[in-house]
Amino acid sequence: MNLEELRAEIDTIDDSLLQDFAQRMNVVGQIGLEKKSEGLPTLDPAREREKLADIVAKLPPEMEQYGYTLWSMLFEISRSYQSSLNPQPSALRKDIERAIVDTQPLFPPAATVACQGVEGAYSQLACEKLFKHPQVMYFKTFESVFSAIENGFCDYAVLPLENSTAGSVKEIYDLMLSHSSFKIVRSTRLKVDHNLVAKKGTKMSDIKEIFSHPQAISQCAKFLDAMPGVKITACENTAAAAEAVAKSERTDVAAISSYNCVELYGLERLAADIQDRSNNYTRFICISKKLEIYPGADKTSLMLVLPHRPGALYQILGRFYALGMNLIKLESRPLPDREFEFMFYFDLETSVYSDEFIRLVDDLDAICEEFQYLGSYSEVI
């Protein structure tokens, strides 16, 4: 058979598969309604394991894994369809619907906002992008910022989550595991242009040590590699590094920081835009103790703990795919009290008002061991 004949045969097989799929989904719907009448959950793990084992046993060895994958996805689609026919509003759905009603239509222009670092930090610049008139309170550590929200010292907090050059800020994800009393209410992206700053009169040839935050150091790796013999010292914040250089009695030190720190701390810029990539952006999240969902929310963040077994992550991804949700961020972090088990962080692109979002929210209890809904929000570009 030539290629065209083979393709025609595939088309015939696909037509048959389509009829079988429609018939199967019709029966799946009937099963879902029967489960509803008997008060049974949509997911029956034992039945699925038994069915998958039977399917694999009927396939030739070279097709076992392909068949397992195909039917696993088919089961995800079936459960999603059954859930749509048998909606069971969850407690989380009620909280979300209440937040949508109770949240003010406009994001507050003024608030007390917690940031890590000191005046001139990139977190402050992100804060000023989110709020028109923020009253910024500075804290030394990210841990203290989370605590400020939990204890009601501040209305909101702004935290860096990831950078387009250096990647995720791992410390923030780890702190999300230990702090559950917060919700993401907005996010923003800030273009980060790093500068080498020092005391006035200092020359490049004088520099023996450079201070900055580890993320900034990573983002300026090529520039720093071109300065052999110069000691690179990490500190808690780029603005704190600039402040320390300004207060130091040494004349052979410099800092990597924002340009705002030049005038703020009476420094001089020795080099501008020293980051490796010109399109260097950091994404910041704005968190609050209260669940707030502002109009236009089209992103949702979740943290899920999945069963420690093969295919667990694949099943979750299959559910997102079945619901037509775009996954824009996936991060994993080890669970501190469990060996080789992980928390998975997801950013999903989906409107909070969509039927698909509601179906996911109602199904979360059934599709993972533990979960934390982090919020639904929009991003300020």
Coordinates of N, CA and C in Angstrom, one line a residue, residues 198-199 202 206-211 231 233 244-254:
A198 N 28.9 52.4 43.0 CA 30.0 52.5 44.1 C 30.0 54.0 44.5
K199 N 30.9 54.2 45.5 CA 31.0 55.6 46.0 C 31.6 56.5 44.9
T202 N 35.1 56.4 42.8 CA 35.6 55.1 42.6 C 35.7 54.7 41.2
D206 N 39.5 50.0 40.8 CA 39.6 50.0 42.2 C 38.9 48.8 42.9
I207 N 37.9 48.3 42.2 CA 36.9 47.3 42.8 C 37.6 46.0 43.1
K208 N 37.5 45.6 44.3 CA 38.0 44.3 44.8 C 36.9 43.4 45.3
E209 N 35.7 44.0 45.6 CA 34.6 43.1 46.1 C 33.3 43.7 45.6
I210 N 32.4 42.9 45.2 CA 31.0 43.3 44.8 C 30.0 42.6 45.6
F211 N 29.0 43.4 46.1 CA 27.9 42.8 46.9 C 26.6 42.9 46.1
K231 N 36.1 39.6 44.3 CA 35.3 38.8 45.2 C 33.9 39.1 45.1
T233 N 30.2 38.7 46.8 CA 29.6 38.4 48.1 C 28.1 38.6 48.0
A244 N 24.9 49.3 52.0 CA 26.1 48.9 52.7 C 27.4 49.6 52.1
V245 N 27.4 49.6 50.8 CA 28.5 50.2 50.1 C 28.6 51.7 50.5
A246 N 27.5 52.4 50.5 CA 27.4 53.8 50.8 C 27.9 54.1 52.2
K247 N 27.6 53.2 53.2 CA 28.0 53.4 54.6 C 29.4 52.9 54.9
S248 N 30.0 52.1 54.0 CA 31.3 51.5 54.2 C 32.4 52.5 54.1
E249 N 33.4 52.3 54.9 CA 34.6 53.1 54.8 C 35.5 52.7 53.7
R250 N 35.3 51.6 53.1 CA 36.1 51.1 52.1 C 35.8 51.8 50.8
T251 N 36.8 51.9 49.9 CA 36.7 52.6 48.6 C 36.9 51.6 47.5
D252 N 37.0 50.3 47.8 CA 37.3 49.3 46.8 C 36.1 48.3 46.7
V253 N 34.9 48.8 47.1 CA 33.7 47.9 47.0 C 32.6 48.5 46.1
A254 N 31.8 47.7 45.6 CA 30.7 48.1 44.7 C 29.5 47.2 45.0

